[in-house]
Short mmCIF file of C-alpha atoms in Angstrom, two decimals:
data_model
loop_
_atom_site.label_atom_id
_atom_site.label_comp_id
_atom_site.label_asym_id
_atom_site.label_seq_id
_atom_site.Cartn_x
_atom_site.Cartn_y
_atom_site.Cartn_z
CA UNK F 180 23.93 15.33 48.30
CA UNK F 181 21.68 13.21 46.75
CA UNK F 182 22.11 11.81 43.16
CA UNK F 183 19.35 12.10 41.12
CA UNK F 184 17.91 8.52 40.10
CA UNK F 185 19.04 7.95 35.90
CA UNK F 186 15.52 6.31 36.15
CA UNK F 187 11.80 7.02 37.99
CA UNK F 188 8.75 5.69 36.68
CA UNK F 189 7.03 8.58 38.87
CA UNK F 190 8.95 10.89 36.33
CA UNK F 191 8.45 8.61 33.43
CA UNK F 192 4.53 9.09 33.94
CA UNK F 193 4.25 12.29 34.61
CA UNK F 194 6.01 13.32 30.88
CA UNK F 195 3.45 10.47 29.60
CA UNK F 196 0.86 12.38 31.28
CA UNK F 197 1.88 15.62 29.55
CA UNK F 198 2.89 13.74 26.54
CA UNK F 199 -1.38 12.32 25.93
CA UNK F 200 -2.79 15.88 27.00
CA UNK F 201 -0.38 17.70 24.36
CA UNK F 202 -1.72 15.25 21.68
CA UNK F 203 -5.27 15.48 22.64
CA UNK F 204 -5.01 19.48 22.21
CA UNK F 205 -2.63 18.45 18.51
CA UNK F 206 -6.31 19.30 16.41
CA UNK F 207 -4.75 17.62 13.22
CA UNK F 208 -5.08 14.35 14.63
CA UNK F 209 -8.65 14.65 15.34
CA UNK F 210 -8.85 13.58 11.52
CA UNK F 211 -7.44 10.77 11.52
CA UNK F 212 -9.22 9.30 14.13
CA UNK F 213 -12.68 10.73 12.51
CA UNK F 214 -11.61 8.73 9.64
CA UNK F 215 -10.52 5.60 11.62
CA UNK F 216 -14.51 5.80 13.16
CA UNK F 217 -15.91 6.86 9.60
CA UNK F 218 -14.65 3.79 7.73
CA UNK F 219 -15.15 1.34 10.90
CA UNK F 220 -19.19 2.63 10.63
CA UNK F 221 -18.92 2.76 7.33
CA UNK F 222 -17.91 -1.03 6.86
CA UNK F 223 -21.08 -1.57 8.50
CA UNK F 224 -23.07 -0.78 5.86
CA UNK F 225 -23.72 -3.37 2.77
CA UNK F 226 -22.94 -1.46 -0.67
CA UNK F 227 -24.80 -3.00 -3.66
CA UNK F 228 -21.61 -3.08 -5.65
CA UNK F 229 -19.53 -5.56 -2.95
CA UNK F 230 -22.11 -7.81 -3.18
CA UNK F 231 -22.18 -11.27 -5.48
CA UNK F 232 -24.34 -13.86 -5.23
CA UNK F 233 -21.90 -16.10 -3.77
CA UNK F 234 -21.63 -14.18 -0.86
CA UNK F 235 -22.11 -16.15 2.50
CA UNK F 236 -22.84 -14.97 5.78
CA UNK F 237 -19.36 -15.68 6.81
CA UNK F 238 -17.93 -13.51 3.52
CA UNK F 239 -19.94 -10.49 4.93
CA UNK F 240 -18.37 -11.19 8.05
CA UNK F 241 -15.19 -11.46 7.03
CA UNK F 242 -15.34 -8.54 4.75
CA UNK F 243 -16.77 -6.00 7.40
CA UNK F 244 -13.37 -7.17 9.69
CA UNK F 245 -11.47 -6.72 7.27
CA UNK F 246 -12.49 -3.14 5.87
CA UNK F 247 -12.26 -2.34 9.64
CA UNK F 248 -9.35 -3.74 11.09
CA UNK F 249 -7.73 -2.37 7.84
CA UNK F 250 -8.85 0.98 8.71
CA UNK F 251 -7.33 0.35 12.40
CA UNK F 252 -4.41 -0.62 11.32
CA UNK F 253 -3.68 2.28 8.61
CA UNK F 254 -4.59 4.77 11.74
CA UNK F 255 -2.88 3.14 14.05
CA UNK F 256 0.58 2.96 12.52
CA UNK F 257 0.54 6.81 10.81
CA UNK F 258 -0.50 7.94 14.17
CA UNK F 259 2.14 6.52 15.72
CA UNK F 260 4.53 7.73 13.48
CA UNK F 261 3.40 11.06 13.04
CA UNK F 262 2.89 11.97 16.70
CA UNK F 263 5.98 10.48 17.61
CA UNK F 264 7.77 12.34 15.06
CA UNK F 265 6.55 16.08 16.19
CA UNK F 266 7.08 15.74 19.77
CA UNK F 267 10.61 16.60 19.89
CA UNK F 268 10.14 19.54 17.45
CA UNK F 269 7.12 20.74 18.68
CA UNK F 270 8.76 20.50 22.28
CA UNK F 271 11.94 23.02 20.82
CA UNK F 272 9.51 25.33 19.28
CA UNK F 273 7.54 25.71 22.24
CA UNK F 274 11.05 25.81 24.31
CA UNK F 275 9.38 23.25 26.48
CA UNK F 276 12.50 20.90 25.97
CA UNK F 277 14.70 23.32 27.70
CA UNK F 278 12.61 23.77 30.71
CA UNK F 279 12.66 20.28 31.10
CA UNK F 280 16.16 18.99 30.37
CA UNK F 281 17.75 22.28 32.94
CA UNK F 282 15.69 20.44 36.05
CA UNK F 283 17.11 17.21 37.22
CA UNK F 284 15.28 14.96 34.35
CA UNK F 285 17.33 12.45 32.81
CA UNK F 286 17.22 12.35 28.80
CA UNK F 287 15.94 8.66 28.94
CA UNK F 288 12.74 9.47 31.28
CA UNK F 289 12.37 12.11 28.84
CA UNK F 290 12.67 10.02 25.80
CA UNK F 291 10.17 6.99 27.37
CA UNK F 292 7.70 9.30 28.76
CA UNK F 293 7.26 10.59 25.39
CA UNK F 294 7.04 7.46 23.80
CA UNK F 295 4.69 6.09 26.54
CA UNK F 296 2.40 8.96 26.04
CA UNK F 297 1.88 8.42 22.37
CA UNK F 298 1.13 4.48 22.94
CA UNK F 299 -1.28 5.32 25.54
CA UNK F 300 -3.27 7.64 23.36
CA UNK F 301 -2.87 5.42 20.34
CA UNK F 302 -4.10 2.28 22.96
CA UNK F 303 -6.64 4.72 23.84
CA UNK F 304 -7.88 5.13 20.00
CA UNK F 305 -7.31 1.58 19.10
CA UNK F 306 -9.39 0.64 22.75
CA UNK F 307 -12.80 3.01 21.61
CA UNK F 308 -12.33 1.75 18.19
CA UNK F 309 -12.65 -2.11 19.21
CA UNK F 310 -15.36 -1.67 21.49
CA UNK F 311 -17.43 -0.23 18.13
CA UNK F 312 -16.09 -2.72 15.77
CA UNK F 313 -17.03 -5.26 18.49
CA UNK F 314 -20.72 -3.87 18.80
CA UNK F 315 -21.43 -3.86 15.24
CA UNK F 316 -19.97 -6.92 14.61
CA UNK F 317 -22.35 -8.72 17.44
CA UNK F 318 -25.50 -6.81 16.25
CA UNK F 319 -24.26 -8.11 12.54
CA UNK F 320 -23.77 -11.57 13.70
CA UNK F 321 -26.84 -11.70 15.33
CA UNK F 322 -28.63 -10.43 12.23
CA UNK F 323 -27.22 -12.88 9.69
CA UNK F 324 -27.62 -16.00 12.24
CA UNK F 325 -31.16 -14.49 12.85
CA UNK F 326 -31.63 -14.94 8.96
CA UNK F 327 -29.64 -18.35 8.00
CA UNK F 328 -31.26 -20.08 10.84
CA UNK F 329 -35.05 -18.90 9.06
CA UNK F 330 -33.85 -19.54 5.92
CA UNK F 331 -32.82 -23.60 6.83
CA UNK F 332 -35.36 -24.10 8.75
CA UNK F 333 -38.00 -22.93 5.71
CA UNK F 334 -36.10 -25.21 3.34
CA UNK F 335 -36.14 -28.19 6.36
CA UNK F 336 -32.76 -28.46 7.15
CA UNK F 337 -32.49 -31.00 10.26
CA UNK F 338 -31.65 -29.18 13.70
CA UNK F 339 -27.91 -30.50 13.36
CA UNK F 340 -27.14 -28.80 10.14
CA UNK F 341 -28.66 -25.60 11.48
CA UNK F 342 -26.69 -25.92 15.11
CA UNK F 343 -23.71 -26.70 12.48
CA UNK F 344 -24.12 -23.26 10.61
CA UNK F 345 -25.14 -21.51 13.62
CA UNK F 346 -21.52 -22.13 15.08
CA UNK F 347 -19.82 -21.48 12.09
CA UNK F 348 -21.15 -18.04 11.71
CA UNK F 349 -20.75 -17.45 15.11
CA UNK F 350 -17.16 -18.26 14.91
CA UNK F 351 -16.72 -15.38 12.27
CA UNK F 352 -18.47 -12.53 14.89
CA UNK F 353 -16.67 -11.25 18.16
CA UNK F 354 -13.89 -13.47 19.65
CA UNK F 355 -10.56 -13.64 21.55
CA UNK F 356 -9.06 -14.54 18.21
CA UNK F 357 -10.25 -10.80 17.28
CA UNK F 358 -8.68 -9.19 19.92
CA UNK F 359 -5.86 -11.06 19.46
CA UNK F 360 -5.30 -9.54 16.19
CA UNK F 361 -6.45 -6.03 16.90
CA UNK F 362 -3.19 -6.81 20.07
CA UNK F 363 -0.67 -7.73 17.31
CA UNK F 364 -1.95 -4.31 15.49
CA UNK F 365 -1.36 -2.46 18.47
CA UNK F 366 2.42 -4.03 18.61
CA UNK F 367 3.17 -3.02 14.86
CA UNK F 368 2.55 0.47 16.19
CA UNK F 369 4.53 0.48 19.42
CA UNK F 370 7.39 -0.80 16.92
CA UNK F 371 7.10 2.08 14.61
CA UNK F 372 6.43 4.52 17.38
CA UNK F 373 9.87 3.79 18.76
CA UNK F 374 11.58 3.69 15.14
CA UNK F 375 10.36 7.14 14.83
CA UNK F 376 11.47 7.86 17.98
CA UNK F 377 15.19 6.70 17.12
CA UNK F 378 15.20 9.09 13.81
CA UNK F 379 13.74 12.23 15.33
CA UNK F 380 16.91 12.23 17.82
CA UNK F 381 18.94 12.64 15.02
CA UNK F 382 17.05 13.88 12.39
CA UNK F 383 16.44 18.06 12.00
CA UNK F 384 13.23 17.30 9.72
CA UNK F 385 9.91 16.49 10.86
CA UNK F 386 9.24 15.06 7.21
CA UNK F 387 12.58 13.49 7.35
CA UNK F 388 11.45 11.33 9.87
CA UNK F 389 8.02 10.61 8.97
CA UNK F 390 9.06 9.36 5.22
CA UNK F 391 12.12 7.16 6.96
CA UNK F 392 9.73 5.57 9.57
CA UNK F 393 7.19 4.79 6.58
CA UNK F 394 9.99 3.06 4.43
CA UNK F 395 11.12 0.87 6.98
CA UNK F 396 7.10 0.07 7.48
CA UNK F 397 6.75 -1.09 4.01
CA UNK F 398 10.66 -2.76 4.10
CA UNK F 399 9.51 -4.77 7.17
CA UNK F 400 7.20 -6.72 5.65
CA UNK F 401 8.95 -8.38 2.98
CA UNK F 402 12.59 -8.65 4.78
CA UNK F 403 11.18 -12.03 5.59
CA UNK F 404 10.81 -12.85 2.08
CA UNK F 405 14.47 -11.09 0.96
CA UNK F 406 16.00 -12.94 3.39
CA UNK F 407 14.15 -16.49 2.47
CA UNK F 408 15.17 -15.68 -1.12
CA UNK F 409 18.88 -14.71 -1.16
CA UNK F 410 19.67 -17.92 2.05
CA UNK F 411 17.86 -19.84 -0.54
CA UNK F 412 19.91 -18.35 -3.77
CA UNK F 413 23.11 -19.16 -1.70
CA UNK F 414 22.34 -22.78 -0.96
CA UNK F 415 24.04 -25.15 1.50
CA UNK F 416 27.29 -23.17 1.59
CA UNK F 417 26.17 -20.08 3.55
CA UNK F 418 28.94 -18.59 5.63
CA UNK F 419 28.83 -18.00 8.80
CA UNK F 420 29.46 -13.91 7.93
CA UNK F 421 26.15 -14.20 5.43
CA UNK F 422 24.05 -15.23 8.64
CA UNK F 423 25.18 -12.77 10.98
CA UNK F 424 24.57 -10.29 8.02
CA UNK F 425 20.87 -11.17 7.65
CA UNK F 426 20.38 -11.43 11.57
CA UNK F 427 21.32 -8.12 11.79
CA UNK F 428 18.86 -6.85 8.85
CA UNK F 429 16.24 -9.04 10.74
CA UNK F 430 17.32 -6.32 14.05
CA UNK F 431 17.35 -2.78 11.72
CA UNK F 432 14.38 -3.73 9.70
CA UNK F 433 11.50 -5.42 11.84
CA UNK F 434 9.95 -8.63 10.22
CA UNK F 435 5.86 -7.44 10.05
CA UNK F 436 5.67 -10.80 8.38
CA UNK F 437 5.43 -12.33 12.15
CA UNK F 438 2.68 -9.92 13.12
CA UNK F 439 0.51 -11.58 10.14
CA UNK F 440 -2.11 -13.33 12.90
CA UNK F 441 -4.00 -10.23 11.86
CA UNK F 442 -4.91 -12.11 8.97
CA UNK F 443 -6.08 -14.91 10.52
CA UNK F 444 -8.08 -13.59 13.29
CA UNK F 445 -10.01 -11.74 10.45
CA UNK F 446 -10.39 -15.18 8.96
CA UNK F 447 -11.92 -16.54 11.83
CA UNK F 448 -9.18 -18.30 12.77
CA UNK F 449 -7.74 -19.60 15.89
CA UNK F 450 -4.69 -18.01 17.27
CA UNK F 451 -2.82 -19.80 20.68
CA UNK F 452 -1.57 -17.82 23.68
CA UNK F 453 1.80 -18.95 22.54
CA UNK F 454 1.58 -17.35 19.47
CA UNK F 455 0.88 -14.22 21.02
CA UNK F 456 2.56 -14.38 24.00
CA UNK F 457 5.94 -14.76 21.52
CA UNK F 458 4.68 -11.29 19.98
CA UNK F 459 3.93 -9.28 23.12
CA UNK F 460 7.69 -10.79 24.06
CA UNK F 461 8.79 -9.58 20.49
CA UNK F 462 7.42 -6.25 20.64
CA UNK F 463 9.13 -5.53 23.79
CA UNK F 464 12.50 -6.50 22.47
CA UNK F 465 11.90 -4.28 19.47
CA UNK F 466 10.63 -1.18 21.59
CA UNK F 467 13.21 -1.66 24.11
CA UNK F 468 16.43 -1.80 21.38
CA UNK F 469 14.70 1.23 19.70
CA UNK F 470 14.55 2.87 22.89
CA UNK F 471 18.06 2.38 24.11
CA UNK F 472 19.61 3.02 20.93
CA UNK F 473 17.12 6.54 21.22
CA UNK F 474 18.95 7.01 24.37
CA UNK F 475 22.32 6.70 23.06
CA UNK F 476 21.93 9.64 20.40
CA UNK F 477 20.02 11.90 22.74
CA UNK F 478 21.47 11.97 25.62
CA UNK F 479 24.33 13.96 24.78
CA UNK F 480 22.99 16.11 21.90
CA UNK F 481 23.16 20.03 22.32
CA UNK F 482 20.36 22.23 21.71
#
């Protein structure tokens, strides 16, 4: 007889598959991704009120990224965690969970094609969201070059000066750098996504969940600061005990800290291949320990 494989990516996808079309038909997440849109249009348009007269080309630039990417990254992460956090229930109500796990599926290809299906539809989101924030960011360039370059050239700046600010506005419109950061947004999510995955295998509460996964949101990004502070408290006679301890809050509460390039690709900033590559690398060790750990508290849980 033949044993059934512990696990097939041809299983894995079709759950995903399921997974995307069973949060398409989910109608209460059509709002949050009408407000994602909203406030990424809406940071298109100039209110009186933001204005000062200080305000460079490169400040409106920076400002409209950052109202959007903002809004990206608020959607991104309580999507993430709320979807993940109702598939398992909504699977028992519907008795779903029981059709599955009495045919030959293993609990793990369960467990990732759920958790693959929610990152695909968040990727998705995140994907039609960029492509807008990328449009009205070029037409915006364009716009404000359009008007720096008439405004030097009435007051006779030289053709250097203007090439000068030419570049420099340029450098605040569409760039790798951007997608770079909207990538490192994307990872924040696929960590939380599989941190809500973890509590919902143990967890009987929807709400449970969701509140946990949010806490350790808001922990991970200032574990790198507790740590710095109480290594720094303790000196030069830190035991070998006291480093292992904060290692392993570094593991159970994820340092967002790292994931801060979000910052400065909004800033215009550039950010290597290294620096991102280390991320994408990061991400994966995150997910995958999430995952596993999933695994180990599903897999022989009665329903």
């Amino acid at each position: 007889m033949r044993k059934n494989a512990i696990f097939s990516p041809s299983r894995i996808g079709v759950i995903a598959g399921h997974t995307f079309t069973q949060l398409v038909r989910m109608k209460v997440f059509y709002f949050l991704a009408v407000f994602a849109v909203l406030m990424l249009v809406a940071s298109y348009f100039e209110m009186p009120w933001s204005r000062t007269t200080e305000d460079t080309a490169e400040q409106e630039l920076v400002i409209l990224k950052s109202t959007a990417m903002g809004a990206m990254a608020m959607f991104s992460v309580l999507f993430a965690i709320a979807a993940t956090a109702l598939l398992i229930p909504k699977d028992l109500e519907d008795r779903t969970l029981y059709t599955i796990l009495s045919k030959p599926v293993p609990r793990l290809d369960y467990l990732l094609g759920k958790l693959l299906g929610v990152l695909f539809l968040v990727g998705s989101s995140l994907l039609i969201m960029d492509v807008l924030l990328t449009a009205i960011l070029h037409v915006r360039t364009d716009g404000l070059i359009a008007a720096e370059m008439e405004r030097g050239m009435s007051l006779g700046w030289p053709q250097e000066y203007l090439d000068i600010r030419k570049q420099e506005i340029a450098q605040q419109g569409p760039t790798w750098d951007l997608q770079a950061g909207i990538g490192a947004i994307f990872f924040k999510a696929m960590i939380m996504a599989s941190i809500a995955l973890l509590i919902s295998t143990f967890s009987s509460s929807t709400l449970f969940t969701i509140v946990i996964a949010v806490v350790i949101y808001f922990i991970g990004h200032f574990t790198a600061d507790a740590r710095n502070y109480w290594l720094h408290k303790e000196g030069a006679e830190i035991s070998f005990q006291a480093k292992i301890f904060s290692q392993a809050i570094s593991l159970i509460f994820p340092d967002f800290q790292l994931y801060n390039i979000v910052d400065a690709s909004i800033e215009g900033k550039k950010i290597g291949a290294s620096i991102f590559n280390r991320l994408l690398v990061l991400t994966l060790f995150y997910t995958g320990i999430y995952s596993v750990l999933s695994w180990f508290t599903f897999r022989k849980k009665e329903f």
